[in-house]
Short mmCIF file of C-alpha atoms and ligand atoms in Angstrom, two decimals:
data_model
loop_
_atom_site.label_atom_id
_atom_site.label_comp_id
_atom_site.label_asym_id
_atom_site.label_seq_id
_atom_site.Cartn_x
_atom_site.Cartn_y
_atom_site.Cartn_z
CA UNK A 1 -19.42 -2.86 -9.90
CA UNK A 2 -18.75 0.02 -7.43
CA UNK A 3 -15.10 1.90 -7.96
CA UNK A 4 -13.54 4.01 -5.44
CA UNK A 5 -10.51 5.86 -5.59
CA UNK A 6 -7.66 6.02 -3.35
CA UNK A 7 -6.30 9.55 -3.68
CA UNK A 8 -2.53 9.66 -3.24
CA UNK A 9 -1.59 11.84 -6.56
CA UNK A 10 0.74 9.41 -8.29
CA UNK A 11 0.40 6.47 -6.21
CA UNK A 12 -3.43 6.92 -6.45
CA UNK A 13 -5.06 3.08 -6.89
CA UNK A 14 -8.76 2.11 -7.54
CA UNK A 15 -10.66 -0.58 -5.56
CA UNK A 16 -12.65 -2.19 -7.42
CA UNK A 17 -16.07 -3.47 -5.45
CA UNK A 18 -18.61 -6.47 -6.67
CA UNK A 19 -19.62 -9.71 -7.93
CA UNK A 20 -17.98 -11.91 -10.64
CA UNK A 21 -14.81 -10.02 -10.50
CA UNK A 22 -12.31 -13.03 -9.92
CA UNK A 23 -13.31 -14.58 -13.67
CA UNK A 24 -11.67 -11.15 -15.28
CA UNK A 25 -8.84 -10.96 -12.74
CA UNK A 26 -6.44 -11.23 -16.24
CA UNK A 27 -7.88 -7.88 -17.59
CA UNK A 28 -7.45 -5.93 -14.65
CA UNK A 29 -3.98 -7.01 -14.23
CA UNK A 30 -3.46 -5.83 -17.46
CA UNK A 31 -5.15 -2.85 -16.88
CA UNK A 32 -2.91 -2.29 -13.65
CA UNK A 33 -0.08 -1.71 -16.54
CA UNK A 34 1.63 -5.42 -15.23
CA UNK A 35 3.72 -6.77 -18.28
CA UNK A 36 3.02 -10.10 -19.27
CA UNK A 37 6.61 -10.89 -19.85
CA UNK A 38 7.30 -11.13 -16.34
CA UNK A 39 5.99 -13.71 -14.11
CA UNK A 40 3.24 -13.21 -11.70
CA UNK A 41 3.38 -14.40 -7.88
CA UNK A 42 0.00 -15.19 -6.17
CA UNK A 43 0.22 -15.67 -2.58
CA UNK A 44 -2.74 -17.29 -1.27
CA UNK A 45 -3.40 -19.53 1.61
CA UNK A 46 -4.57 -23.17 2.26
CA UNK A 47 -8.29 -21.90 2.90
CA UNK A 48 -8.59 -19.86 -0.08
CA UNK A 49 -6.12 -21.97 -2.76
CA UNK A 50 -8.73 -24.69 -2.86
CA UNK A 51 -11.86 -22.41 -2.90
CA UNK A 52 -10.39 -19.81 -5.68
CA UNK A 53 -7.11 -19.98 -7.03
CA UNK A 54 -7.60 -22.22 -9.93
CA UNK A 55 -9.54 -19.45 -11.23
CA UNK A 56 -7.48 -16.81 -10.93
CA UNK A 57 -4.92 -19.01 -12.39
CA UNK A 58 -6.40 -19.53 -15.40
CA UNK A 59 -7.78 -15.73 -15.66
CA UNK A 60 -4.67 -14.56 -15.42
CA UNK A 61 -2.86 -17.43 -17.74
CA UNK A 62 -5.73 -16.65 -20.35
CA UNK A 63 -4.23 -13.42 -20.50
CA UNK A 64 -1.26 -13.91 -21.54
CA UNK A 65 0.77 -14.06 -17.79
CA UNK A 66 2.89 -16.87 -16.08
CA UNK A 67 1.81 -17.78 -13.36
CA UNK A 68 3.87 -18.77 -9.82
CA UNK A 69 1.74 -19.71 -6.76
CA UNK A 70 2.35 -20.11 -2.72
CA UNK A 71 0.21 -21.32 -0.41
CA UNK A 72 0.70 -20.46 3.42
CA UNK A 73 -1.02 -22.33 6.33
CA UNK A 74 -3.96 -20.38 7.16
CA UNK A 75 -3.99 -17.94 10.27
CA UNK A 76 -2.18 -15.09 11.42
CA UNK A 77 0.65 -17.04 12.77
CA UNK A 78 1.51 -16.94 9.03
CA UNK A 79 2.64 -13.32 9.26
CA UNK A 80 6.02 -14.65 10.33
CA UNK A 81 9.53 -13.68 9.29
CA UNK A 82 10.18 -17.51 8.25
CA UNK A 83 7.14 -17.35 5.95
CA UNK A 84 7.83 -14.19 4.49
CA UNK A 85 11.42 -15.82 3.59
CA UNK A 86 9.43 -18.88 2.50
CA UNK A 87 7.54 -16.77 0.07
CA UNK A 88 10.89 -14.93 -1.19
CA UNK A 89 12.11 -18.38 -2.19
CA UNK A 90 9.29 -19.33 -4.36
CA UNK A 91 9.91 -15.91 -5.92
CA UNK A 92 13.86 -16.23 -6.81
CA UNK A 93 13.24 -19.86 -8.16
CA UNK A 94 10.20 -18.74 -9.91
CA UNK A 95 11.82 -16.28 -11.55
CA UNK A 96 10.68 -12.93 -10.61
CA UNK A 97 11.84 -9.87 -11.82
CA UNK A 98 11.62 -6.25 -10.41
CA UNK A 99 9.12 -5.57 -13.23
CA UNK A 100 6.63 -8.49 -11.51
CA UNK A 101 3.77 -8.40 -9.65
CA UNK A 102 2.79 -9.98 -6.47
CA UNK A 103 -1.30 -10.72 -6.33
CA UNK A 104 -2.18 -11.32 -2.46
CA UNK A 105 -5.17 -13.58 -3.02
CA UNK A 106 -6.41 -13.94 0.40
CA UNK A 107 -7.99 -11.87 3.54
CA UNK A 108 -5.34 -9.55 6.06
CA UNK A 109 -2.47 -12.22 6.72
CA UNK A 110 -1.96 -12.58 2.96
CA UNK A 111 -2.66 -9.33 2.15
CA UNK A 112 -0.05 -7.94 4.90
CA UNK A 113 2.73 -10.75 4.02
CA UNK A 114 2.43 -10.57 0.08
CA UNK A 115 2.45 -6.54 0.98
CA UNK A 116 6.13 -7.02 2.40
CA UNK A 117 7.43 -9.15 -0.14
CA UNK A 118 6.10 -6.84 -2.62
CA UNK A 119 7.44 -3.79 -0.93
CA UNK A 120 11.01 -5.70 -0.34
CA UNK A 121 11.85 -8.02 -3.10
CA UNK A 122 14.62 -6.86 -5.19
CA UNK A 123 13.40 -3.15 -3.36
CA UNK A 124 9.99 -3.09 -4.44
CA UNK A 125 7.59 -4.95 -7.32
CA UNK A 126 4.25 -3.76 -7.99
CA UNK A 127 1.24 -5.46 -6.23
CA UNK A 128 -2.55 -6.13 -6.18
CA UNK A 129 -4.86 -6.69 -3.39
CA UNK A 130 -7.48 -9.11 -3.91
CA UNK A 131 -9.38 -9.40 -0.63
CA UNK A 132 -11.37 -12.33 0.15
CA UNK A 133 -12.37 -11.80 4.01
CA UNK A 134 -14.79 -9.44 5.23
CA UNK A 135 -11.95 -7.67 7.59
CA UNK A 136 -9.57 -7.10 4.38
CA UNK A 137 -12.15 -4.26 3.13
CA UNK A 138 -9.87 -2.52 5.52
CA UNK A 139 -6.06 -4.40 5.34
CA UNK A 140 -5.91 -4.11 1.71
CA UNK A 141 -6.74 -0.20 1.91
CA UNK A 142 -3.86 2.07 2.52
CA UNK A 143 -1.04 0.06 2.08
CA UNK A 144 0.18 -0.90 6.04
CA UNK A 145 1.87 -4.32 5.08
CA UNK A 146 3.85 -5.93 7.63
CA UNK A 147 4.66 -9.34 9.71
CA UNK A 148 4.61 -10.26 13.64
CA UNK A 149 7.64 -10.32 16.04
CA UNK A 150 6.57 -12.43 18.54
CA UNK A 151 7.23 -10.02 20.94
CA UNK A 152 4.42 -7.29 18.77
CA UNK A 153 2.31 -7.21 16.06
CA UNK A 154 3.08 -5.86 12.69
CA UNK A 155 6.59 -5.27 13.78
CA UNK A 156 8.12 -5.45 10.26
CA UNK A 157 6.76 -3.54 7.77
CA UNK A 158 6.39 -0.52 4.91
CA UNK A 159 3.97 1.75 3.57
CA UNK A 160 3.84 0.28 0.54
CA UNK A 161 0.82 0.94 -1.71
CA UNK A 162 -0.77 -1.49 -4.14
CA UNK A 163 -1.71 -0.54 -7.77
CA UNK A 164 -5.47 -1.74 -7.52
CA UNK A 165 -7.79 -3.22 -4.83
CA UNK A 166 -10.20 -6.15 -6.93
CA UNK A 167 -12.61 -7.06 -4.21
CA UNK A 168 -14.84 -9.91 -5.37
CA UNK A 169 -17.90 -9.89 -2.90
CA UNK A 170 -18.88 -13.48 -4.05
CA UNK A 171 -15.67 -14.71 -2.28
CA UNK A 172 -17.33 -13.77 0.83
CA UNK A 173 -19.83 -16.61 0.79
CA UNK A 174 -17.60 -19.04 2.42
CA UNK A 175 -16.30 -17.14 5.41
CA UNK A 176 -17.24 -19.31 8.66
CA UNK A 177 -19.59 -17.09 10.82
CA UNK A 178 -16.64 -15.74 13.46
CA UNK A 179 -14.57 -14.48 10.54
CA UNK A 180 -18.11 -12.87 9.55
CA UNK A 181 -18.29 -10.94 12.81
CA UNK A 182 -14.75 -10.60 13.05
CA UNK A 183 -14.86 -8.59 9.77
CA UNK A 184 -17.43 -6.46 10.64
CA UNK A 185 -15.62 -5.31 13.81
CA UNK A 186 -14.01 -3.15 11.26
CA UNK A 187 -16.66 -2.02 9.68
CA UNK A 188 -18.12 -0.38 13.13
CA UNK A 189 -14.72 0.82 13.61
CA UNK A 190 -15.13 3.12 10.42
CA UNK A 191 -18.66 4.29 11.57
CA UNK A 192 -17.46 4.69 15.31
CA UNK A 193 -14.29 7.37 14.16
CA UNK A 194 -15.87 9.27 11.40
CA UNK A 195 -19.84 8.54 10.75
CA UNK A 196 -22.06 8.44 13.51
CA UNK A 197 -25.18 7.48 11.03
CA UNK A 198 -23.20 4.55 9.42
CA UNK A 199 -22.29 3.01 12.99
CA UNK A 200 -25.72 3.16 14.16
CA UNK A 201 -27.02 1.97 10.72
CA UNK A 202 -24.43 -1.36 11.65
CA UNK A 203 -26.12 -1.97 14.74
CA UNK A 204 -29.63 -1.68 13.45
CA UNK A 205 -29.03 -4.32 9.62
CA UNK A 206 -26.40 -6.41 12.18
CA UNK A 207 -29.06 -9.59 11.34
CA UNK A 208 -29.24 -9.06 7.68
CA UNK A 209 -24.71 -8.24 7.76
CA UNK A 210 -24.65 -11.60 10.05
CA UNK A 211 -26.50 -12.93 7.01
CA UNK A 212 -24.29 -11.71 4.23
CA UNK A 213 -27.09 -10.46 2.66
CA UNK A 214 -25.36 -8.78 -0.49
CA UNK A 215 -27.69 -5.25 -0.46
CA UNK A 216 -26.54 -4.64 3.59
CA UNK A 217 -22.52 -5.92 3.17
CA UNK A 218 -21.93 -4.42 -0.39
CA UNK A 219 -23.54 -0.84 1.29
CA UNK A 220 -21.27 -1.69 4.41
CA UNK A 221 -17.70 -2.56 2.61
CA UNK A 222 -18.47 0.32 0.58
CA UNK A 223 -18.78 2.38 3.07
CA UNK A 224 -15.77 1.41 4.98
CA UNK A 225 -13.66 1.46 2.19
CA UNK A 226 -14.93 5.29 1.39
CA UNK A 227 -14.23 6.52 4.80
CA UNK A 228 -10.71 4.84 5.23
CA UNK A 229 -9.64 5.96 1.80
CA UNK A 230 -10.35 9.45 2.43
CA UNK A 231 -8.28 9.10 6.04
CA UNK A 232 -5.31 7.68 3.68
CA UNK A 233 -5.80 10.29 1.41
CA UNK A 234 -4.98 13.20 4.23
CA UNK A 235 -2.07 11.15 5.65
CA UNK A 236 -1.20 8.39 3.89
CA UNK A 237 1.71 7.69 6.12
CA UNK A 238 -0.06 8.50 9.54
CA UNK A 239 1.58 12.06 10.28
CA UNK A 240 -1.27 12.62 12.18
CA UNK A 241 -4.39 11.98 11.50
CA UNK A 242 -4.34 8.30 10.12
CA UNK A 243 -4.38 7.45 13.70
CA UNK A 244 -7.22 7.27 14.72
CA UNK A 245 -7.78 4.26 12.29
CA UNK A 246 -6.31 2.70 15.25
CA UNK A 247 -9.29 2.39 17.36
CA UNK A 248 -9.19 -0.06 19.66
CA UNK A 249 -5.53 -1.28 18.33
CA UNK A 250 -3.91 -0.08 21.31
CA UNK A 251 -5.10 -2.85 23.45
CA UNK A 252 -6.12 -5.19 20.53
CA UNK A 253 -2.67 -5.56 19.54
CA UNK A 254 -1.61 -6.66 23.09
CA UNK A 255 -4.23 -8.87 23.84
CA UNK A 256 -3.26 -10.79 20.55
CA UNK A 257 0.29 -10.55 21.25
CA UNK A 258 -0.17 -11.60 24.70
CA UNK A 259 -2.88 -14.45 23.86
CA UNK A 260 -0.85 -16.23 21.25
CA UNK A 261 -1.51 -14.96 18.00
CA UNK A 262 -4.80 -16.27 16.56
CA UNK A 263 -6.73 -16.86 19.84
CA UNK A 264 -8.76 -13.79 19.60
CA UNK A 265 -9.59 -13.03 15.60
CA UNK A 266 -8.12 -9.66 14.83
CA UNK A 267 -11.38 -8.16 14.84
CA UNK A 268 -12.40 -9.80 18.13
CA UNK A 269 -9.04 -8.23 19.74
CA UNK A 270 -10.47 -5.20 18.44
CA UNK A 271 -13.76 -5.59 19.26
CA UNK A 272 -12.64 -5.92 23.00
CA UNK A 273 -9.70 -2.94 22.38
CA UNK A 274 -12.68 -0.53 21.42
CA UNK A 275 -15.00 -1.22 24.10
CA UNK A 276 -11.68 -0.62 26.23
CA UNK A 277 -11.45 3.03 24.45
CA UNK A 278 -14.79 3.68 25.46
CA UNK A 279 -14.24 2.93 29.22
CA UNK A 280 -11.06 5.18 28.71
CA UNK A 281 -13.07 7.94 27.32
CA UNK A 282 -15.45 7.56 30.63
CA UNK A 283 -12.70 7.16 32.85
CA UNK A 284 -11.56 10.71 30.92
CA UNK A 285 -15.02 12.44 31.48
CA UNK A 286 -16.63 11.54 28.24
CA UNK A 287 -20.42 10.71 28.29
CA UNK A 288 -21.00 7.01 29.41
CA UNK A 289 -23.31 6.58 26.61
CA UNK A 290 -20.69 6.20 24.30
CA UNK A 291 -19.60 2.79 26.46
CA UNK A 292 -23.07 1.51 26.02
CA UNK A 293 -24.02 2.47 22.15
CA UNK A 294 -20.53 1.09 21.61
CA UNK A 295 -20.80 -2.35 23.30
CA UNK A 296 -23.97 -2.84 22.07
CA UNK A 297 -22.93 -2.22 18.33
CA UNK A 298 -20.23 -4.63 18.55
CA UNK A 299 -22.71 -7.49 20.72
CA UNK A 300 -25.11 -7.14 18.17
CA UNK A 301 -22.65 -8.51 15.66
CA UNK A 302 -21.68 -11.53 17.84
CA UNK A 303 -18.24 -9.66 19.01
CA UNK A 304 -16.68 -10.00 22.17
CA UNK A 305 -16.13 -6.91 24.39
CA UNK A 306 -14.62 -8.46 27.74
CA UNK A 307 -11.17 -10.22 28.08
CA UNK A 308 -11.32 -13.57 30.10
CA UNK A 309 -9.61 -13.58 33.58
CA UNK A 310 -6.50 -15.04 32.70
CA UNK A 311 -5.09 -12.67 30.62
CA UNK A 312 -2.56 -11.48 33.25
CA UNK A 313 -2.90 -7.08 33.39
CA UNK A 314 0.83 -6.69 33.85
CA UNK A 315 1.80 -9.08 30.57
CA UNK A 316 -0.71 -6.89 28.24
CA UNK A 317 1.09 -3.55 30.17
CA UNK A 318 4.07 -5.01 28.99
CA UNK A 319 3.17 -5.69 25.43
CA UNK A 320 1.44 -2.35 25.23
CA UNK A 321 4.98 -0.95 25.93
CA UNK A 322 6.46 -2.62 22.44
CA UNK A 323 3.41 -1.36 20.87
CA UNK A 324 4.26 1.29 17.77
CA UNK A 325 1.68 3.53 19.52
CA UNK A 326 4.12 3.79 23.05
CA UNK A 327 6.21 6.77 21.86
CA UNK A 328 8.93 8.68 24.44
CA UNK A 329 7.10 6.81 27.66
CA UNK A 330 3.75 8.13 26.93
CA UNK A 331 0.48 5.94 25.64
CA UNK A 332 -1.30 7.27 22.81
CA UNK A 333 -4.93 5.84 22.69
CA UNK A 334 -7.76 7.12 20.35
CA UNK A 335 -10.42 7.98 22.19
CA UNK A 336 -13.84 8.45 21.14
CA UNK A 337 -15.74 11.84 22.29
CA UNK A 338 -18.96 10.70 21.00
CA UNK A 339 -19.84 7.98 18.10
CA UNK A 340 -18.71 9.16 14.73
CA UNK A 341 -15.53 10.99 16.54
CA UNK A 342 -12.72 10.54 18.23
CA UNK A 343 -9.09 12.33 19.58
CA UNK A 344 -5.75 11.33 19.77
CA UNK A 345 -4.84 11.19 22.96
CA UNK A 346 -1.19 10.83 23.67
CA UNK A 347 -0.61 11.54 27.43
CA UNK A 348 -2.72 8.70 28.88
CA UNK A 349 -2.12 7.71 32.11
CA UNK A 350 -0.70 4.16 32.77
CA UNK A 351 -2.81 3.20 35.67
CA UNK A 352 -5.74 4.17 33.78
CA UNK A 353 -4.83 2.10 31.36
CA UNK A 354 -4.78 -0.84 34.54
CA UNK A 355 -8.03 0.07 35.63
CA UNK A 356 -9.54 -0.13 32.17
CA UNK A 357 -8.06 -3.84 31.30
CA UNK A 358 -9.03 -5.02 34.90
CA UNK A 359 -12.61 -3.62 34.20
CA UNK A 360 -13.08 -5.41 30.74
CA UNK A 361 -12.23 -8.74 33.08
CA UNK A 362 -15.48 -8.10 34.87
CA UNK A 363 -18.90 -9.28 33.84
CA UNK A 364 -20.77 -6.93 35.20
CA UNK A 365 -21.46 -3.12 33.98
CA UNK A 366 -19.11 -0.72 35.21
CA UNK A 367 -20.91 1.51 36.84
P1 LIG B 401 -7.05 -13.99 7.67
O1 LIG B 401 -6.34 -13.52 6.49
O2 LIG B 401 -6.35 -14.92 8.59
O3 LIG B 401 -8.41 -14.66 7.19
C1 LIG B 401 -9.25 -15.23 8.14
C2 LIG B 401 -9.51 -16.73 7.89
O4 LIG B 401 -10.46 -16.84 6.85
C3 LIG B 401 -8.29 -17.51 7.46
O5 LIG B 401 -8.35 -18.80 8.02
C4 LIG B 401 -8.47 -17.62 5.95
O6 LIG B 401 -7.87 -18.76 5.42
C5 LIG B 401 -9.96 -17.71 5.83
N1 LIG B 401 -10.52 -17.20 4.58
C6 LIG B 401 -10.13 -16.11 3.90
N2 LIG B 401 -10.97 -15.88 2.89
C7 LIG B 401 -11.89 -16.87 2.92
C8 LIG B 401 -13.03 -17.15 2.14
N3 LIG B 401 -13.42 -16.35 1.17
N4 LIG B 401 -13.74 -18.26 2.45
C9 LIG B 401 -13.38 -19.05 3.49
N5 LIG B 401 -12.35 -18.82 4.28
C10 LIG B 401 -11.60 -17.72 3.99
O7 LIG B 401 -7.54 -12.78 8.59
P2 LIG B 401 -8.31 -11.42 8.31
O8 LIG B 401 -9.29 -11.32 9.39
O9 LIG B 401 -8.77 -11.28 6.91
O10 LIG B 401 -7.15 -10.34 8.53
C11 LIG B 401 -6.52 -10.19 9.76
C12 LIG B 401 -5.15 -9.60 9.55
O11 LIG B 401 -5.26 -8.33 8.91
C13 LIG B 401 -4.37 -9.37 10.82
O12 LIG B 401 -3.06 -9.85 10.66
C14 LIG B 401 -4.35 -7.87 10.96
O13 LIG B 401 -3.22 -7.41 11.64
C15 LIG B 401 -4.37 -7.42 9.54
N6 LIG B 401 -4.87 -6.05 9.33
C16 LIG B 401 -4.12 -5.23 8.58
C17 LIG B 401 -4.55 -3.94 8.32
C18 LIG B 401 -3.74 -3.05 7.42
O14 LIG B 401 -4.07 -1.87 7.32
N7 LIG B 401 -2.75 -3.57 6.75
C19 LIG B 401 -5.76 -3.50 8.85
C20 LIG B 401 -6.52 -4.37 9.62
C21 LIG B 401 -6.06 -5.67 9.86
N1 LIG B 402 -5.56 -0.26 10.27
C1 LIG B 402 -4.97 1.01 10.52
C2 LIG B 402 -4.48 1.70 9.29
O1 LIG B 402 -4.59 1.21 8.20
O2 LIG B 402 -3.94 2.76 9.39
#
């Protein structure tokens, strides 16, 4: 087991990286300091409940803990206000007290929705990530939980940090391929802001990632976990520089808010959002070479980096508009200036924004 820490003085967490950690999920709640005298809520969904909760159920009963589960529908459209108030119901009648825990057993949706019930029931209950998707090496970092509007993405939310990170690699065995690539979108991202060797290094073992071999994705989710816990740890509440975590986000978010959440997989959205950044950083005088290395990371992982015709250019504008990141009439975006950096840029022009989205509708290369 690999164990990094999250460095936020006394809301400082560990994450907790390996195989065969779901059988001993029990001990580490205890170590987390969660009283067994109080009930325990684990919100899962209906993917993961049948592959992994009866396990964690009887870890954490072992131990000495009741035990109180919900199970969402799978998918992001999950992330809703009515779920999160389904979820608050099966906490009153289970009988949850402000000295609880919520576990969110599950990859980003239930890692984002158990977030916000942990952050708001009865003002705040402790909570534990316990990732299960390839993707949630980065949602159940740095404590962003939240649920959709469906007029934007993570509309409703808190920075609300959890007391551990347990991140069972075996789990990963049974993601379907797209969730596979759609994970690893992140894991580019991470290597594409801050480590120019790592995000080369993804391109070159994308067979043996594709393949889950456990040497290439432990290295990988390691990685990314490192490098986004020491952006939280500078800015936990993005001041500043925790932006540019939101790579490719800028458009992502729209074209999943435009598309109907759960068309694109978050990562895909992203996937296409940071080959739009790199056409922006072109289209801003940055070497083209970053467009190419970048598209041809996130190809060799089976992403997508076009949007198909019909997404209409004037509904994403729009949705870009409600986007967190549209501050005072101005667009921030983060835009790389070569692979392993990037800049917050927060005077971008709205017609190169346009151009950008109607070149990612093209086949062919831009230039
Ligand atoms: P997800 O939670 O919907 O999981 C993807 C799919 O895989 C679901 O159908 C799920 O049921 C299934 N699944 C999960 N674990 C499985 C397993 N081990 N075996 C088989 N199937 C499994 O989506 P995701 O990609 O994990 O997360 C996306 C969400 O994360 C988005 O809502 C996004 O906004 C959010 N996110 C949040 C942050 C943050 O900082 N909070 C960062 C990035 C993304
Ligand atoms: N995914 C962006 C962040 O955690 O800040």
């Amino acid at each position: 087991m690999r164990s990094i820490t999250v460095d936020l003085g006394e809301r400082s967490y560990p994450i907790h990286i390996g195989s065969g950690l779901l059988q001993g999920i029990g001990g580490r709640c205890i170590e987390a300091g969660f009283p067994q005298r109080s009930p325990l809520l684990v919100v899962t969904d209906s993917e993961v409940a049948p592959r992994y909760l009866a396990q964690v159920e009887a870890s954490l009963r072992e131990s000495g803990y009741t035990v109180v589960s919900h199970i969402i529908p799978a998918g992001e459209a999950s992330k809703s206000l009515a779920v999160y108030e389904e979820v608050v119901t099966s906490a009153i009648q289970g009988g949850l007290d402000r000295s609880s825990a919520v576990l969110a057993l599950g990859g980003g949706v239930v890692g984002d929705l158990a977030g916000f019930v942990a952050a708001t029931y009865m003002r705040g209950t402790q909570f534990m990530q316990i990732p299960t998707t390839i993707l949630a090496h980065d949602s159940s970092v740095g404590g962003k939980v939240a649920v959709n509007h469906p007029l934007a993405k993570n509309m409703l939310g808190a920075f609300y940090q959890p007391s551990m990170v347990l991140y069972d690699l075996d789990t990963l065995a049974t993601l379907p391929p797209r969730q596979v690539s759609s994970g690893l979108a992140e894991a580019v991202k991470h290597g594409l802001i801050l480590d120019r060797e790592f995000a080369y290094w993804c391109r070159e073992h994308a067979a043996e990632l594709l393949a889950l071999n456990p040497e290439a994705l432990g290295y990988a989710l390691e990685r990314g976990c490192s490098i986004k816990s020491a952006v939280i740890g500078n800015d936990e509440r993005e001041q500043g520089q925790r932006a540019i975590l939101n790579l490719g986000h800028t458009i992502g978010h729209a074209i999943e808010a435009v598309g109907g959440y759960g068309v694109f997989l978050h990562g895909e959205a992203i996937a296409i959002g940071m080959a739009g950044a790199a056409l922006l950083a072109a289209k801003l005088g940055r070497d083209r070479a970053i467009y190419e290395d970048t598209v041809s990371m996130l190809t060799a992982l089976s992403l997508p980096v076009r949007l198909p015709a019909e997404y209409s250019e004037d509904e994403l504008m729009e949705a870009m508009m409600h986007d967190k990141k549209f501050k005072e009439g101005r667009m921030t975006f983060i835009v790389p200036d070569a692979i392993g950096r990037v800049s917050i840029v927060s005077d971008v022009q709205q017609s190169d924004v346009r151009s950008v989205i109607a070149q990612l509708k093209k086949e062919d290369s831009p230039w």
